[in-house]
């Protein structure tokens, strides 16, 4: 049972990037899926979350209008489409599951290794 975040890389300010969260060994559609990010020395913060049904998303204020989370149950993935990227979006991005899109990070599980996003010219 594993969650794997992928798709990170180097992108210029104003650019776009799509991250994917893939589940191995279980059905991702049974869970709410949160995307999080962390900069070294700072607390991990939630970027967005999508309900298990996919009909509700909960973006952080900094993500509204720029980041979109969606699910593809056929592929057993949840994607995070990021646009208008800024240098301050540079972080390691993680995905994790929960029964609901709660705000308590400790309620999420199967964090995986994360994927590094670097926004720089």
mmCIF file with all atom_site columns, C-alpha atoms in Angstrom:
data_model
loop_
_atom_site.group_PDB
_atom_site.id
_atom_site.type_symbol
_atom_site.label_atom_id
_atom_site.label_alt_id
_atom_site.label_comp_id
_atom_site.label_asym_id
_atom_site.label_entity_id
_atom_site.label_seq_id
_atom_site.pdbx_PDB_ins_code
_atom_site.Cartn_x
_atom_site.Cartn_y
_atom_site.Cartn_z
_atom_site.occupancy
_atom_site.B_iso_or_equiv
_atom_site.pdbx_formal_charge
_atom_site.auth_seq_id
_atom_site.auth_comp_id
_atom_site.auth_asym_id
_atom_site.auth_atom_id
_atom_site.pdbx_PDB_model_num
ATOM 1   C CA . UNK A 1 1   ? 0.000   0.000  0.000   1.00 0.00 ? 1   UNK A CA 1
ATOM 2   C CA . UNK A 1 2   ? 1.646   3.181  -1.180  1.00 0.00 ? 2   UNK A CA 1
ATOM 3   C CA . UNK A 1 3   ? 1.006   6.693  -2.419  1.00 0.00 ? 3   UNK A CA 1
ATOM 4   C CA . UNK A 1 4   ? 3.420   8.229  -4.876  1.00 0.00 ? 4   UNK A CA 1
ATOM 5   C CA . UNK A 1 5   ? 3.600   11.897 -5.802  1.00 0.00 ? 5   UNK A CA 1
ATOM 6   C CA . UNK A 1 6   ? 5.288   12.678 -9.108  1.00 0.00 ? 6   UNK A CA 1
ATOM 7   C CA . UNK A 1 7   ? 5.638   15.347 -11.751 1.00 0.00 ? 7   UNK A CA 1
ATOM 8   C CA . UNK A 1 8   ? 7.824   17.865 -9.965  1.00 0.00 ? 8   UNK A CA 1
ATOM 9   C CA . UNK A 1 9   ? 10.637  19.753 -11.638 1.00 0.00 ? 9   UNK A CA 1
ATOM 10  C CA . UNK A 1 10  ? 12.042  23.129 -12.517 1.00 0.00 ? 10  UNK A CA 1
ATOM 11  C CA . UNK A 1 11  ? 9.661   25.684 -14.002 1.00 0.00 ? 11  UNK A CA 1
ATOM 12  C CA . UNK A 1 12  ? 9.972   29.391 -14.709 1.00 0.00 ? 12  UNK A CA 1
ATOM 13  C CA . UNK A 1 13  ? 7.840   31.946 -12.886 1.00 0.00 ? 13  UNK A CA 1
ATOM 14  C CA . UNK A 1 14  ? 4.458   32.191 -14.551 1.00 0.00 ? 14  UNK A CA 1
ATOM 15  C CA . UNK A 1 15  ? 4.718   28.656 -15.853 1.00 0.00 ? 15  UNK A CA 1
ATOM 16  C CA . UNK A 1 16  ? 2.584   25.578 -15.242 1.00 0.00 ? 16  UNK A CA 1
ATOM 17  C CA . UNK A 1 17  ? 3.157   22.113 -13.892 1.00 0.00 ? 17  UNK A CA 1
ATOM 18  C CA . UNK A 1 18  ? 0.983   19.094 -13.224 1.00 0.00 ? 18  UNK A CA 1
ATOM 19  C CA . UNK A 1 19  ? 1.603   16.815 -10.291 1.00 0.00 ? 19  UNK A CA 1
ATOM 20  C CA . UNK A 1 20  ? 0.101   13.363 -9.973  1.00 0.00 ? 20  UNK A CA 1
ATOM 21  C CA . UNK A 1 21  ? -0.687  11.304 -6.901  1.00 0.00 ? 21  UNK A CA 1
ATOM 22  C CA . UNK A 1 22  ? -0.892  7.603  -7.707  1.00 0.00 ? 22  UNK A CA 1
ATOM 23  C CA . UNK A 1 23  ? -2.130  4.901  -5.376  1.00 0.00 ? 23  UNK A CA 1
ATOM 24  C CA . UNK A 1 24  ? -0.679  1.427  -5.364  1.00 0.00 ? 24  UNK A CA 1
ATOM 25  C CA . UNK A 1 25  ? -2.458  -1.386 -3.565  1.00 0.00 ? 25  UNK A CA 1
ATOM 26  C CA . UNK A 1 26  ? -5.728  0.375  -2.784  1.00 0.00 ? 26  UNK A CA 1
ATOM 27  C CA . UNK A 1 27  ? -8.499  2.364  -4.449  1.00 0.00 ? 27  UNK A CA 1
ATOM 28  C CA . UNK A 1 28  ? -7.839  6.061  -4.219  1.00 0.00 ? 28  UNK A CA 1
ATOM 29  C CA . UNK A 1 29  ? -11.452 6.848  -4.997  1.00 0.00 ? 29  UNK A CA 1
ATOM 30  C CA . UNK A 1 30  ? -12.459 5.554  -1.573  1.00 0.00 ? 30  UNK A CA 1
ATOM 31  C CA . UNK A 1 31  ? -10.682 8.461  0.115   1.00 0.00 ? 31  UNK A CA 1
ATOM 32  C CA . UNK A 1 32  ? -10.397 12.199 0.209   1.00 0.00 ? 32  UNK A CA 1
ATOM 33  C CA . UNK A 1 33  ? -6.973  13.205 -1.102  1.00 0.00 ? 33  UNK A CA 1
ATOM 34  C CA . UNK A 1 34  ? -5.013  16.174 0.086   1.00 0.00 ? 34  UNK A CA 1
ATOM 35  C CA . UNK A 1 35  ? -2.066  17.910 -1.533  1.00 0.00 ? 35  UNK A CA 1
ATOM 36  C CA . UNK A 1 36  ? 0.442   19.528 0.787   1.00 0.00 ? 36  UNK A CA 1
ATOM 37  C CA . UNK A 1 37  ? 3.750   21.318 0.496   1.00 0.00 ? 37  UNK A CA 1
ATOM 38  C CA . UNK A 1 38  ? 6.685   21.990 2.726   1.00 0.00 ? 38  UNK A CA 1
ATOM 39  C CA . UNK A 1 39  ? 9.686   24.265 2.561   1.00 0.00 ? 39  UNK A CA 1
ATOM 40  C CA . UNK A 1 40  ? 12.698  23.281 4.698   1.00 0.00 ? 40  UNK A CA 1
ATOM 41  C CA . UNK A 1 41  ? 12.419  24.921 8.089   1.00 0.00 ? 41  UNK A CA 1
ATOM 42  C CA . UNK A 1 42  ? 8.730   25.651 7.723   1.00 0.00 ? 42  UNK A CA 1
ATOM 43  C CA . UNK A 1 43  ? 5.583   23.765 8.640   1.00 0.00 ? 43  UNK A CA 1
ATOM 44  C CA . UNK A 1 44  ? 3.863   21.573 6.109   1.00 0.00 ? 44  UNK A CA 1
ATOM 45  C CA . UNK A 1 45  ? 0.751   23.293 4.741   1.00 0.00 ? 45  UNK A CA 1
ATOM 46  C CA . UNK A 1 46  ? -2.247  22.054 2.884   1.00 0.00 ? 46  UNK A CA 1
ATOM 47  C CA . UNK A 1 47  ? -2.497  23.172 -0.734  1.00 0.00 ? 47  UNK A CA 1
ATOM 48  C CA . UNK A 1 48  ? -5.847  21.668 -1.601  1.00 0.00 ? 48  UNK A CA 1
ATOM 49  C CA . UNK A 1 49  ? -8.028  18.653 -1.016  1.00 0.00 ? 49  UNK A CA 1
ATOM 50  C CA . UNK A 1 50  ? -10.608 16.799 -3.069  1.00 0.00 ? 50  UNK A CA 1
ATOM 51  C CA . UNK A 1 51  ? -13.469 14.820 -1.590  1.00 0.00 ? 51  UNK A CA 1
ATOM 52  C CA . UNK A 1 52  ? -13.755 11.096 -2.233  1.00 0.00 ? 52  UNK A CA 1
ATOM 53  C CA . UNK A 1 53  ? -16.671 11.716 -4.577  1.00 0.00 ? 53  UNK A CA 1
ATOM 54  C CA . UNK A 1 54  ? -14.722 14.400 -6.420  1.00 0.00 ? 54  UNK A CA 1
ATOM 55  C CA . UNK A 1 55  ? -17.542 16.913 -6.191  1.00 0.00 ? 55  UNK A CA 1
ATOM 56  C CA . UNK A 1 56  ? -15.863 19.207 -3.655  1.00 0.00 ? 56  UNK A CA 1
ATOM 57  C CA . UNK A 1 57  ? -12.433 20.765 -3.527  1.00 0.00 ? 57  UNK A CA 1
ATOM 58  C CA . UNK A 1 58  ? -10.897 22.844 -0.763  1.00 0.00 ? 58  UNK A CA 1
ATOM 59  C CA . UNK A 1 59  ? -8.043  25.010 -2.033  1.00 0.00 ? 59  UNK A CA 1
ATOM 60  C CA . UNK A 1 60  ? -5.941  27.118 0.285   1.00 0.00 ? 60  UNK A CA 1
ATOM 61  C CA . UNK A 1 61  ? -6.230  30.852 -0.240  1.00 0.00 ? 61  UNK A CA 1
ATOM 62  C CA . UNK A 1 62  ? -2.884  30.982 -2.062  1.00 0.00 ? 62  UNK A CA 1
ATOM 63  C CA . UNK A 1 63  ? -4.045  28.202 -4.401  1.00 0.00 ? 63  UNK A CA 1
ATOM 64  C CA . UNK A 1 64  ? -7.392  29.672 -5.398  1.00 0.00 ? 64  UNK A CA 1
ATOM 65  C CA . UNK A 1 65  ? -7.491  30.612 -9.053  1.00 0.00 ? 65  UNK A CA 1
ATOM 66  C CA . UNK A 1 66  ? -4.076  29.047 -9.748  1.00 0.00 ? 66  UNK A CA 1
ATOM 67  C CA . UNK A 1 67  ? -4.161  25.410 -8.609  1.00 0.00 ? 67  UNK A CA 1
ATOM 68  C CA . UNK A 1 68  ? -6.802  22.858 -9.549  1.00 0.00 ? 68  UNK A CA 1
ATOM 69  C CA . UNK A 1 69  ? -7.132  19.384 -8.087  1.00 0.00 ? 69  UNK A CA 1
ATOM 70  C CA . UNK A 1 70  ? -8.986  16.636 -9.922  1.00 0.00 ? 70  UNK A CA 1
ATOM 71  C CA . UNK A 1 71  ? -9.327  12.890 -9.757  1.00 0.00 ? 71  UNK A CA 1
ATOM 72  C CA . UNK A 1 72  ? -9.147  10.183 -12.385 1.00 0.00 ? 72  UNK A CA 1
ATOM 73  C CA . UNK A 1 73  ? -10.542 7.066  -10.779 1.00 0.00 ? 73  UNK A CA 1
ATOM 74  C CA . UNK A 1 74  ? -9.818  4.991  -13.881 1.00 0.00 ? 74  UNK A CA 1
ATOM 75  C CA . UNK A 1 75  ? -6.111  5.711  -13.422 1.00 0.00 ? 75  UNK A CA 1
ATOM 76  C CA . UNK A 1 76  ? -6.336  5.648  -9.631  1.00 0.00 ? 76  UNK A CA 1
ATOM 77  C CA . UNK A 1 77  ? -4.769  9.105  -9.502  1.00 0.00 ? 77  UNK A CA 1
ATOM 78  C CA . UNK A 1 78  ? -5.415  12.597 -8.220  1.00 0.00 ? 78  UNK A CA 1
ATOM 79  C CA . UNK A 1 79  ? -3.753  15.426 -10.123 1.00 0.00 ? 79  UNK A CA 1
ATOM 80  C CA . UNK A 1 80  ? -2.759  18.907 -9.026  1.00 0.00 ? 80  UNK A CA 1
ATOM 81  C CA . UNK A 1 81  ? -2.612  21.303 -11.968 1.00 0.00 ? 81  UNK A CA 1
ATOM 82  C CA . UNK A 1 82  ? -0.603  24.361 -11.036 1.00 0.00 ? 82  UNK A CA 1
ATOM 83  C CA . UNK A 1 83  ? -0.433  27.537 -13.113 1.00 0.00 ? 83  UNK A CA 1
ATOM 84  C CA . UNK A 1 84  ? 0.895   31.080 -12.719 1.00 0.00 ? 84  UNK A CA 1
ATOM 85  C CA . UNK A 1 85  ? 3.622   29.634 -10.548 1.00 0.00 ? 85  UNK A CA 1
ATOM 86  C CA . UNK A 1 86  ? 5.640   31.920 -8.315  1.00 0.00 ? 86  UNK A CA 1
ATOM 87  C CA . UNK A 1 87  ? 9.059   31.462 -6.700  1.00 0.00 ? 87  UNK A CA 1
ATOM 88  C CA . UNK A 1 88  ? 7.319   31.175 -3.334  1.00 0.00 ? 88  UNK A CA 1
ATOM 89  C CA . UNK A 1 89  ? 5.577   28.031 -4.600  1.00 0.00 ? 89  UNK A CA 1
ATOM 90  C CA . UNK A 1 90  ? 8.937   26.276 -4.470  1.00 0.00 ? 90  UNK A CA 1
ATOM 91  C CA . UNK A 1 91  ? 8.570   23.338 -2.078  1.00 0.00 ? 91  UNK A CA 1
ATOM 92  C CA . UNK A 1 92  ? 8.338   19.583 -1.794  1.00 0.00 ? 92  UNK A CA 1
ATOM 93  C CA . UNK A 1 93  ? 4.775   18.597 -2.606  1.00 0.00 ? 93  UNK A CA 1
ATOM 94  C CA . UNK A 1 94  ? 3.116   15.602 -0.976  1.00 0.00 ? 94  UNK A CA 1
ATOM 95  C CA . UNK A 1 95  ? -0.197  13.838 -1.266  1.00 0.00 ? 95  UNK A CA 1
ATOM 96  C CA . UNK A 1 96  ? -1.994  11.928 1.457   1.00 0.00 ? 96  UNK A CA 1
ATOM 97  C CA . UNK A 1 97  ? -5.377  10.379 2.122   1.00 0.00 ? 97  UNK A CA 1
ATOM 98  C CA . UNK A 1 98  ? -8.072  10.930 4.705   1.00 0.00 ? 98  UNK A CA 1
ATOM 99  C CA . UNK A 1 99  ? -11.698 9.990  5.214   1.00 0.00 ? 99  UNK A CA 1
ATOM 100 C CA . UNK A 1 100 ? -12.676 13.643 4.736   1.00 0.00 ? 100 UNK A CA 1
ATOM 101 C CA . UNK A 1 101 ? -10.933 16.855 3.701   1.00 0.00 ? 101 UNK A CA 1
ATOM 102 C CA . UNK A 1 102 ? -10.074 17.850 7.233   1.00 0.00 ? 102 UNK A CA 1
ATOM 103 C CA . UNK A 1 103 ? -7.623  20.564 8.218   1.00 0.00 ? 103 UNK A CA 1
ATOM 104 C CA . UNK A 1 104 ? -5.647  18.484 10.709  1.00 0.00 ? 104 UNK A CA 1
ATOM 105 C CA . UNK A 1 105 ? -2.509  17.166 9.037   1.00 0.00 ? 105 UNK A CA 1
ATOM 106 C CA . UNK A 1 106 ? -2.157  14.321 11.519  1.00 0.00 ? 106 UNK A CA 1
ATOM 107 C CA . UNK A 1 107 ? -5.438  12.871 10.275  1.00 0.00 ? 107 UNK A CA 1
ATOM 108 C CA . UNK A 1 108 ? -3.893  12.210 6.869   1.00 0.00 ? 108 UNK A CA 1
ATOM 109 C CA . UNK A 1 109 ? -1.913  9.073  6.103   1.00 0.00 ? 109 UNK A CA 1
ATOM 110 C CA . UNK A 1 110 ? 0.297   7.371  3.503   1.00 0.00 ? 110 UNK A CA 1
ATOM 111 C CA . UNK A 1 111 ? 2.336   10.490 2.846   1.00 0.00 ? 111 UNK A CA 1
ATOM 112 C CA . UNK A 1 112 ? 4.998   9.059  0.551   1.00 0.00 ? 112 UNK A CA 1
ATOM 113 C CA . UNK A 1 113 ? 8.236   10.809 -0.421  1.00 0.00 ? 113 UNK A CA 1
ATOM 114 C CA . UNK A 1 114 ? 6.950   13.896 -2.133  1.00 0.00 ? 114 UNK A CA 1
ATOM 115 C CA . UNK A 1 115 ? 8.076   15.582 -5.330  1.00 0.00 ? 115 UNK A CA 1
ATOM 116 C CA . UNK A 1 116 ? 10.179  18.745 -5.542  1.00 0.00 ? 116 UNK A CA 1
ATOM 117 C CA . UNK A 1 117 ? 8.842   21.770 -7.391  1.00 0.00 ? 117 UNK A CA 1
ATOM 118 C CA . UNK A 1 118 ? 11.309  24.569 -8.065  1.00 0.00 ? 118 UNK A CA 1
ATOM 119 C CA . UNK A 1 119 ? 10.068  27.848 -9.527  1.00 0.00 ? 119 UNK A CA 1
ATOM 120 C CA . UNK A 1 120 ? 13.001  29.874 -10.721 1.00 0.00 ? 120 UNK A CA 1
ATOM 121 C CA . UNK A 1 121 ? 14.259  31.779 -13.731 1.00 0.00 ? 121 UNK A CA 1
#
